[in-house]
Short mmCIF file of C-alpha atoms in Angstrom, two decimals:
data_model
loop_
_atom_site.label_atom_id
_atom_site.label_comp_id
_atom_site.label_asym_id
_atom_site.label_seq_id
_atom_site.Cartn_x
_atom_site.Cartn_y
_atom_site.Cartn_z
CA ILE A 865 80.50 82.29 103.67
CA ASP A 866 82.30 80.06 101.15
CA TYR A 867 85.00 82.71 100.81
CA TYR A 868 85.56 82.92 104.57
CA ARG A 869 85.37 79.16 105.04
CA GLU A 870 88.19 78.73 102.51
CA ARG A 871 90.45 81.19 104.39
CA ALA A 872 89.71 79.43 107.68
CA ARG A 873 90.63 76.10 106.07
CA GLY A 874 93.82 77.75 104.85
CA GLY A 875 95.07 78.50 108.36
CA ALA A 876 93.96 82.04 109.19
CA ALA A 877 93.56 82.60 112.94
CA LEU A 878 91.03 85.43 112.72
CA LEU A 879 88.77 86.73 109.96
CA VAL A 880 86.95 90.06 109.97
CA LEU A 881 83.72 90.45 107.98
CA GLU A 882 84.19 93.88 106.47
CA GLN A 883 81.97 96.98 106.62
CA GLN A 884 78.64 95.80 107.95
CA ALA A 885 76.34 98.83 108.07
CA VAL A 886 74.72 99.72 111.42
CA HIS A 887 71.95 101.93 109.97
CA PRO A 888 70.19 102.47 106.61
CA ALA A 889 71.96 105.83 106.30
CA GLY A 890 75.31 104.09 106.59
CA MET A 891 75.25 101.75 103.59
CA ASN A 892 77.37 102.42 100.51
CA TYR A 893 77.51 99.06 98.70
CA TYR A 894 74.75 97.65 96.51
CA ALA A 895 75.16 94.26 98.18
CA GLY A 896 76.00 95.68 101.61
CA CYS A 897 74.79 93.89 104.71
CA GLY A 898 72.52 95.59 107.26
CA ALA A 899 74.01 94.45 110.56
CA TRP A 900 71.31 96.24 112.58
CA GLU A 901 68.60 93.93 111.20
CA ARG A 902 67.70 90.78 113.12
CA ARG A 903 67.49 88.86 109.84
CA VAL A 904 71.31 88.85 109.63
CA ILE A 905 71.57 86.62 112.71
CA PRO A 906 70.98 83.30 110.88
CA GLN A 907 73.54 84.24 108.24
CA TYR A 908 76.09 85.30 110.85
CA GLU A 909 75.45 81.97 112.59
CA LYS A 910 76.27 80.09 109.39
CA LEU A 911 79.43 82.15 108.99
CA ALA A 912 80.55 81.56 112.58
CA GLU A 913 79.93 77.82 112.30
CA ALA A 914 81.82 77.63 109.01
CA VAL A 915 85.02 79.23 110.32
CA HIS A 916 84.83 77.78 113.85
CA HIS A 917 84.92 74.31 112.29
CA TYR A 918 88.56 75.00 111.39
CA GLY A 919 89.54 76.59 114.71
CA CYS A 920 89.34 80.11 113.33
CA LYS A 921 87.71 83.12 115.03
CA GLN A 922 85.31 85.52 113.31
CA PHE A 923 84.76 89.22 113.99
CA VAL A 924 82.27 91.57 112.34
CA GLN A 925 83.39 95.08 111.39
CA LEU A 926 80.66 97.66 112.07
CA PHE A 927 80.57 100.91 110.13
CA ALA A 928 78.56 103.74 108.61
CA CYS A 929 79.72 105.35 105.38
CA GLY A 930 79.25 109.01 106.30
CA THR A 931 80.03 111.16 103.29
CA GLN A 932 81.63 108.25 101.42
CA GLY A 933 78.60 107.14 99.46
CA ARG A 934 75.65 108.23 97.34
CA GLY A 935 72.25 109.17 98.71
CA THR A 936 70.43 107.70 95.70
CA MET A 937 72.35 104.41 95.59
CA TYR A 938 69.21 102.57 96.70
CA ILE A 939 66.59 104.13 94.46
CA ASP A 940 63.61 103.05 96.56
CA HIS A 941 65.34 104.03 99.80
CA TRP A 942 67.09 107.26 98.87
CA ARG A 943 68.24 109.46 101.72
CA PRO A 944 70.68 112.29 102.40
CA LEU A 945 74.15 111.25 103.45
CA TRP A 946 74.71 111.68 107.18
CA ALA A 947 78.08 113.15 108.09
CA ALA A 948 79.92 115.07 110.78
CA SER A 949 80.00 118.28 108.69
CA ARG A 950 79.20 119.58 105.21
CA VAL A 951 82.41 118.25 103.71
CA PRO A 952 81.90 116.13 100.57
CA SER A 953 83.81 113.02 99.61
CA VAL A 954 86.63 113.56 97.15
CA VAL A 955 85.40 110.42 95.36
CA TYR A 956 81.59 110.79 95.46
CA ASN A 957 81.39 114.62 95.68
CA GLU A 958 77.94 114.76 97.28
CA ILE A 959 77.23 117.39 99.94
CA PRO A 960 76.09 115.54 103.08
CA MET A 961 73.61 116.49 105.77
CA VAL A 962 75.12 117.54 109.10
CA MET A 963 74.06 115.11 111.82
CA GLU A 964 72.11 116.56 114.72
CA GLN A 965 71.86 114.82 118.10
CA GLU A 966 68.86 112.81 116.90
CA GLN A 967 70.85 111.23 114.05
CA ILE A 968 73.91 110.73 116.26
CA ASP A 969 71.76 108.86 118.78
CA GLU A 970 70.28 106.72 115.99
CA ILE A 971 73.71 105.69 114.75
CA ILE A 972 74.93 104.91 118.27
CA LYS A 973 71.84 102.77 118.83
CA GLY A 974 72.50 101.02 115.51
CA PHE A 975 76.02 100.09 116.59
CA GLY A 976 74.59 98.56 119.77
CA GLU A 977 71.88 96.63 117.90
CA SER A 978 74.40 95.36 115.37
CA ALA A 979 76.84 94.22 118.05
CA ILE A 980 74.19 92.26 119.95
CA ASN A 981 73.08 90.62 116.69
CA ALA A 982 76.66 89.49 116.15
CA ARG A 983 76.96 88.19 119.69
CA LEU A 984 73.65 86.30 119.49
CA ALA A 985 74.87 84.66 116.29
CA GLY A 986 78.02 83.31 117.93
CA ILE A 987 80.40 85.83 116.35
CA ASP A 988 83.55 86.26 118.47
CA GLY A 989 83.80 90.05 118.49
CA VAL A 990 83.23 93.33 116.66
CA GLU A 991 85.46 96.03 115.27
CA ILE A 992 84.32 99.66 115.06
CA HIS A 993 85.50 101.10 111.74
CA ALA A 994 86.87 104.54 112.61
CA ALA A 995 89.43 104.85 109.81
CA HIS A 996 89.64 105.94 106.16
CA ASN A 997 87.22 108.92 106.34
CA GLN A 998 84.17 106.73 106.97
CA LEU A 999 81.62 108.20 109.41
CA VAL A 1000 83.33 107.52 112.75
CA GLY A 1001 86.68 108.38 111.17
CA GLU A 1002 85.19 111.65 109.91
CA PHE A 1003 84.36 112.66 113.47
CA LEU A 1004 87.99 111.98 114.42
CA SER A 1005 89.44 113.98 111.53
CA PRO A 1006 89.88 117.79 111.52
CA GLY A 1007 89.59 117.55 107.74
CA PHE A 1008 85.99 116.38 107.97
CA ASN A 1009 84.85 117.48 111.45
CA LYS A 1010 84.09 121.22 111.54
CA ARG A 1011 81.63 120.98 114.43
CA THR A 1012 81.53 123.38 117.36
CA ASP A 1013 79.46 121.21 119.72
CA ARG A 1014 80.73 118.55 122.13
CA TYR A 1015 81.66 116.32 119.19
CA GLY A 1016 84.01 118.83 117.55
CA GLY A 1017 87.01 121.03 118.17
CA SER A 1018 89.59 119.39 120.41
CA VAL A 1019 90.97 115.89 119.87
CA ARG A 1020 89.09 114.78 122.98
CA ASN A 1021 85.80 116.13 121.67
CA ARG A 1022 86.34 114.49 118.28
CA CYS A 1023 86.79 111.15 120.09
CA GLN A 1024 83.45 111.50 121.91
CA PHE A 1025 81.33 109.89 119.17
CA ALA A 1026 83.52 106.77 119.06
CA ILE A 1027 83.53 106.52 122.86
CA GLU A 1028 79.73 106.72 123.05
CA ILE A 1029 79.50 104.01 120.38
CA ALA A 1030 81.81 101.73 122.34
CA GLU A 1031 79.90 102.43 125.56
CA GLN A 1032 76.65 101.44 123.85
CA ILE A 1033 78.19 98.22 122.51
CA ARG A 1034 79.54 97.34 125.96
CA LYS A 1035 76.14 98.07 127.47
CA ARG A 1036 74.48 95.68 125.04
CA THR A 1037 77.10 92.90 124.88
CA GLY A 1038 78.91 92.96 128.22
CA ARG A 1039 82.56 92.94 129.15
CA ASP A 1040 83.33 89.40 127.99
CA PHE A 1041 82.74 90.20 124.30
CA THR A 1042 85.69 91.38 122.22
CA VAL A 1043 85.43 94.98 121.02
CA GLY A 1044 88.08 96.83 119.05
CA ILE A 1045 88.47 99.90 116.87
CA ARG A 1046 90.18 100.52 113.54
CA LEU A 1047 92.05 103.84 113.21
CA SER A 1048 94.01 105.76 110.61
CA PHE A 1049 97.25 106.59 112.41
CA ASP A 1050 98.01 109.13 109.68
CA GLU A 1051 95.53 110.34 107.03
CA PHE A 1052 98.50 111.67 105.00
CA LEU A 1053 96.75 115.02 104.56
CA GLY A 1054 99.36 116.99 106.46
CA ALA A 1055 97.99 119.32 109.11
CA GLY A 1056 94.57 119.16 107.44
CA GLY A 1057 93.86 115.63 108.60
CA VAL A 1058 94.68 113.20 111.39
CA THR A 1059 98.43 113.40 112.03
CA PRO A 1060 100.51 110.87 113.97
CA GLU A 1061 100.64 113.33 116.86
CA GLN A 1062 96.84 113.53 116.96
CA ALA A 1063 96.57 109.74 116.58
CA GLU A 1064 98.80 109.28 119.61
CA GLU A 1065 96.49 111.54 121.61
CA GLN A 1066 93.45 109.61 120.37
CA LEU A 1067 95.04 106.30 121.35
CA GLU A 1068 95.72 107.49 124.89
CA ILE A 1069 92.12 108.70 125.22
CA PHE A 1070 90.69 105.44 123.91
CA ALA A 1071 93.05 103.25 125.95
CA THR A 1072 92.28 105.18 129.14
CA SER A 1073 88.55 104.60 128.56
CA GLY A 1074 89.08 100.85 129.03
CA LEU A 1075 86.44 100.15 126.37
CA PHE A 1076 88.64 98.54 123.74
CA ASP A 1077 90.34 95.16 123.61
CA PHE A 1078 92.36 95.93 120.48
CA PHE A 1079 93.40 98.71 118.13
CA ASN A 1080 93.64 97.90 114.41
CA ILE A 1081 96.09 100.40 112.95
CA SER A 1082 95.83 101.55 109.35
CA GLY A 1083 96.37 104.81 107.47
CA GLY A 1084 95.17 107.01 104.65
CA GLY A 1085 91.64 107.50 103.41
CA TYR A 1086 89.67 108.44 100.33
CA HIS A 1087 92.03 111.31 99.48
CA THR A 1088 94.94 108.90 99.73
CA LEU A 1089 93.63 105.53 98.55
CA HIS A 1090 97.08 104.75 97.12
CA ILE A 1091 98.19 104.57 100.77
CA ALA A 1092 95.08 103.10 102.40
CA VAL A 1093 95.20 100.12 100.01
CA ALA A 1094 98.65 100.53 98.51
CA PRO A 1095 98.92 99.21 94.94
CA MET A 1096 102.00 97.91 93.19
CA GLY A 1097 104.94 100.28 93.37
CA SER A 1098 103.34 102.98 95.52
CA MET A 1099 104.55 102.02 99.00
CA PRO A 1100 107.10 99.52 100.35
CA GLU A 1101 105.90 96.30 101.96
CA GLY A 1102 105.12 96.68 105.65
CA PHE A 1103 105.31 100.48 105.50
CA MET A 1104 102.83 100.98 108.37
CA VAL A 1105 104.69 98.78 110.87
CA PRO A 1106 106.30 101.83 112.58
CA PHE A 1107 102.75 103.00 113.38
CA ALA A 1108 102.12 99.74 115.21
CA THR A 1109 105.40 100.02 117.10
CA ARG A 1110 104.46 103.49 118.31
CA THR A 1111 100.94 102.31 119.20
CA LYS A 1112 102.40 99.48 121.30
CA GLU A 1113 104.52 102.02 123.18
CA ILE A 1114 101.43 104.10 123.99
CA ILE A 1115 98.98 101.27 124.72
CA GLY A 1116 101.30 98.98 126.67
CA ALA A 1117 99.40 96.07 128.22
CA ARG A 1118 96.03 97.82 128.07
CA ALA A 1119 95.02 96.31 124.70
CA LYS A 1120 96.30 94.37 121.70
CA VAL A 1121 97.57 95.97 118.51
CA PHE A 1122 96.81 94.81 114.96
CA ILE A 1123 98.69 96.13 111.92
CA VAL A 1124 98.01 96.24 108.17
CA GLY A 1125 99.81 97.79 105.20
CA ARG A 1126 101.06 95.74 102.26
CA ILE A 1127 102.14 92.74 104.34
CA ILE A 1128 102.06 89.89 101.82
CA ASP A 1129 104.76 87.56 103.07
CA VAL A 1130 104.43 85.20 106.05
CA ARG A 1131 108.09 85.69 106.93
CA MET A 1132 107.57 89.44 107.27
CA ALA A 1133 104.51 88.81 109.42
CA GLU A 1134 106.55 86.52 111.66
CA GLU A 1135 109.27 89.16 112.02
CA ILE A 1136 106.68 91.75 113.06
CA LEU A 1137 105.45 89.44 115.82
CA ALA A 1138 108.96 88.42 116.88
CA ASP A 1139 109.97 92.09 117.15
CA ASN A 1140 106.87 92.76 119.29
CA ALA A 1141 105.85 95.48 116.84
CA ALA A 1142 102.27 94.15 116.87
CA ASP A 1143 100.18 91.34 118.35
CA MET A 1144 98.28 90.47 115.17
CA VAL A 1145 99.15 90.91 111.50
CA ALA A 1146 96.43 91.47 108.88
CA MET A 1147 97.10 90.12 105.38
CA THR A 1148 93.84 90.60 103.50
CA ARG A 1149 95.03 90.84 99.90
CA ALA A 1150 97.57 88.10 100.53
CA HIS A 1151 94.67 85.83 101.51
CA ILE A 1152 92.57 86.95 98.55
CA ALA A 1153 95.40 85.79 96.31
CA ASP A 1154 96.02 82.57 98.23
CA PRO A 1155 93.72 81.42 101.05
CA PHE A 1156 96.25 78.72 102.02
CA ILE A 1157 99.24 81.03 102.47
CA VAL A 1158 99.57 80.11 106.18
CA THR A 1159 99.20 76.36 105.72
CA LYS A 1160 101.71 76.36 102.87
CA ALA A 1161 104.23 78.19 105.05
CA ARG A 1162 103.69 75.75 107.93
CA GLU A 1163 104.22 72.81 105.60
CA GLY A 1164 107.32 74.23 103.94
CA ARG A 1165 105.49 74.77 100.66
CA GLU A 1166 106.05 78.51 100.32
CA ASP A 1167 107.09 77.98 96.69
CA ASP A 1168 103.49 76.95 96.01
CA THR A 1169 102.12 80.26 97.29
CA ILE A 1170 100.27 82.55 94.90
CA ARG A 1171 101.67 85.92 95.91
CA CYS A 1172 99.70 89.18 95.81
CA VAL A 1173 101.27 91.54 93.27
CA GLY A 1174 99.26 94.64 94.22
CA ALA A 1175 97.40 94.88 90.92
CA ASN A 1176 94.43 96.04 93.03
CA VAL A 1177 91.82 94.62 90.69
CA CYS A 1178 90.14 93.54 93.94
CA ILE A 1179 89.83 96.99 95.49
CA SER A 1180 89.02 98.78 92.22
CA ARG A 1181 86.10 96.44 91.61
CA LEU A 1182 84.95 96.89 95.22
CA ILE A 1183 84.89 100.68 94.82
CA GLU A 1184 82.94 100.26 91.57
CA ASN A 1185 80.38 98.06 93.38
CA ARG A 1186 81.34 94.98 91.40
CA GLU A 1187 82.17 91.50 92.68
CA VAL A 1188 85.66 91.26 94.16
CA VAL A 1189 88.00 89.04 92.16
CA CYS A 1190 91.77 88.53 92.02
CA VAL A 1191 93.89 88.87 88.89
CA MET A 1192 96.17 86.12 90.24
CA ASN A 1193 93.55 83.72 91.62
CA PRO A 1194 90.44 82.94 89.53
CA THR A 1195 88.97 80.86 92.38
CA THR A 1196 88.43 83.99 94.52
CA GLY A 1197 84.68 84.46 94.82
CA ARG A 1198 84.11 81.04 93.28
CA GLU A 1199 85.17 78.93 96.23
CA ARG A 1200 81.99 76.87 96.19
CA GLN A 1201 82.70 75.40 92.77
CA TRP A 1202 86.46 75.91 92.42
CA GLY A 1203 87.74 75.79 96.00
CA GLU A 1204 90.48 73.56 97.40
CA GLY A 1205 89.86 69.89 96.59
CA SER A 1206 87.47 70.53 93.70
CA LEU A 1207 89.98 69.84 90.92
CA LYS A 1208 89.32 66.42 89.40
CA LYS A 1209 91.90 64.26 87.65
CA VAL A 1210 90.92 63.27 84.13
CA SER A 1211 89.97 59.70 83.30
CA ARG A 1212 91.55 59.92 79.84
CA THR A 1213 94.88 61.64 79.33
CA LYS A 1214 95.27 63.83 76.24
CA ASN A 1215 98.28 65.37 74.55
CA ILE A 1216 97.70 69.13 74.64
CA ALA A 1217 99.66 71.86 72.84
CA VAL A 1218 99.31 75.40 74.21
CA VAL A 1219 100.49 78.15 71.86
CA GLY A 1220 101.72 81.27 73.64
CA GLY A 1221 103.34 81.63 77.05
CA GLY A 1222 101.48 84.72 78.14
CA PRO A 1223 99.28 84.81 81.27
CA ALA A 1224 96.42 82.81 79.71
CA GLY A 1225 98.72 80.27 78.08
CA MET A 1226 100.69 79.64 81.28
CA LYS A 1227 97.54 79.30 83.36
CA VAL A 1228 95.78 76.83 81.06
CA ALA A 1229 98.96 74.79 80.59
CA ALA A 1230 99.52 74.45 84.33
CA LEU A 1231 95.88 73.61 85.03
CA ALA A 1232 95.68 71.02 82.25
CA ALA A 1233 98.86 69.35 83.50
CA LYS A 1234 97.56 69.35 87.06
CA ARG A 1235 94.48 67.51 85.86
CA GLY A 1236 96.70 64.80 84.36
CA HIS A 1237 97.17 65.76 80.72
CA HIS A 1238 100.50 65.75 78.85
CA VAL A 1239 101.11 69.40 77.96
CA VAL A 1240 103.63 71.18 75.75
CA LEU A 1241 103.76 74.99 75.92
CA TYR A 1242 105.13 76.86 72.89
CA GLU A 1243 106.46 80.42 73.18
CA GLN A 1244 108.42 82.26 70.48
CA GLU A 1245 110.23 84.61 72.88
CA GLN A 1246 113.07 83.69 75.22
CA GLU A 1247 111.00 84.46 78.32
CA LEU A 1248 107.50 83.67 79.50
CA GLY A 1249 104.98 86.35 80.44
CA GLY A 1250 103.70 87.88 77.20
CA HIS A 1251 102.57 91.49 77.61
CA LEU A 1252 103.46 91.40 81.32
CA ASN A 1253 107.09 91.67 80.21
CA VAL A 1254 106.24 95.05 78.71
CA LEU A 1255 104.27 96.22 81.75
CA LYS A 1256 107.01 95.30 84.21
CA ARG A 1257 109.43 97.69 82.45
CA LEU A 1258 107.26 100.70 83.24
CA PRO A 1259 108.21 102.87 86.25
CA THR A 1260 106.82 101.46 89.53
CA ARG A 1261 105.46 98.38 87.72
CA GLN A 1262 108.26 95.92 88.41
CA GLY A 1263 105.74 93.97 90.49
CA TRP A 1264 104.37 92.37 87.34
CA GLN A 1265 107.46 90.16 87.45
CA GLY A 1266 105.85 88.59 90.51
CA ALA A 1267 102.80 87.76 88.42
CA ILE A 1268 104.99 86.04 85.84
CA GLU A 1269 106.62 84.03 88.62
CA ASN A 1270 103.22 83.08 90.07
CA LEU A 1271 102.21 81.71 86.68
CA SER A 1272 105.51 80.07 85.74
CA ARG A 1273 106.27 78.25 89.02
CA PRO A 1274 103.61 75.57 88.46
CA LEU A 1275 105.05 74.90 84.99
CA SER A 1276 108.39 73.81 86.42
CA LYS A 1277 106.55 71.27 88.57
#
């Protein structure tokens, strides 16, 4: 809640609470939330109140992990993985159990229960996670869905599970509650996965159903994590924007379109909106690095922005079931004690010498000066950055120059 409150304070219009499991069989994080349980309602209420205070909206993303998890993750609640077919995860490599109608009905019911919990808590909407080879995305993908029943085969049949989930949510929450779906426009598996042509067909099916208020367009999956959450040097900034443009052409006025994909600059986001390529721009890692990126842009303080460099320490720790942190922003995850406004000026100024202008030296020098000390930074080389100056010379690693700039800008102030 402290994390989301800080991003709301920083000017975000909408926040999405990620991957809230709708069923015990759908959890794949040690600290994952069980959205189907009524005990989440008070916590969701606190979250909604926290972000609403700053004029921000809050959605909850509902998901089940499918084959992307481990059946023995929770040792006292072990279970087989539930999936569309007996296709293991390329990351976890555990053969899942094929879902029969009984399990499918349980998951659908769980989506409905989770959505009504969110609505009762004052959350503004829900997003069905149907991307990145998670359970609903597995049903959509020919790479994971080998079924021969009414949930497999044609593109229309593979959409059936998602449609029944959305119908259940609408039945439980009504028409005046925002419901959207997140999709991989291209799984980047060639003909073996969801292709743009298949995604276009899916979009028309989903839009025609009238069940969805928005489509959140992404790409890739567990086979192609370097695309799903593109790290430094792997993909150009804004590389998925053409997917949004094509989605807008298909959807028209029937729903709104969100877009993701290495969008870390507010100016790029503004261009996307101005070009009518999308209706909403998602900048998750940009806000992990700097929760006040929007406010700083509004106030003409873009030079103060801590820019995401794509080091992907955040996502690698998430996949390893460790706390998410940011290599550029040590306050991430520590907003309660280190958030905006917590820095205190010193009552007694000291003269401080910092030896070494590497990442640690630059950071401590800037922070000490900001607190009111007189600081001198000593560096034997002609440029600041320490070992980052070696890393940035490696192929595809020029982005480390951005880290040096993040750390050196405060020094000039």
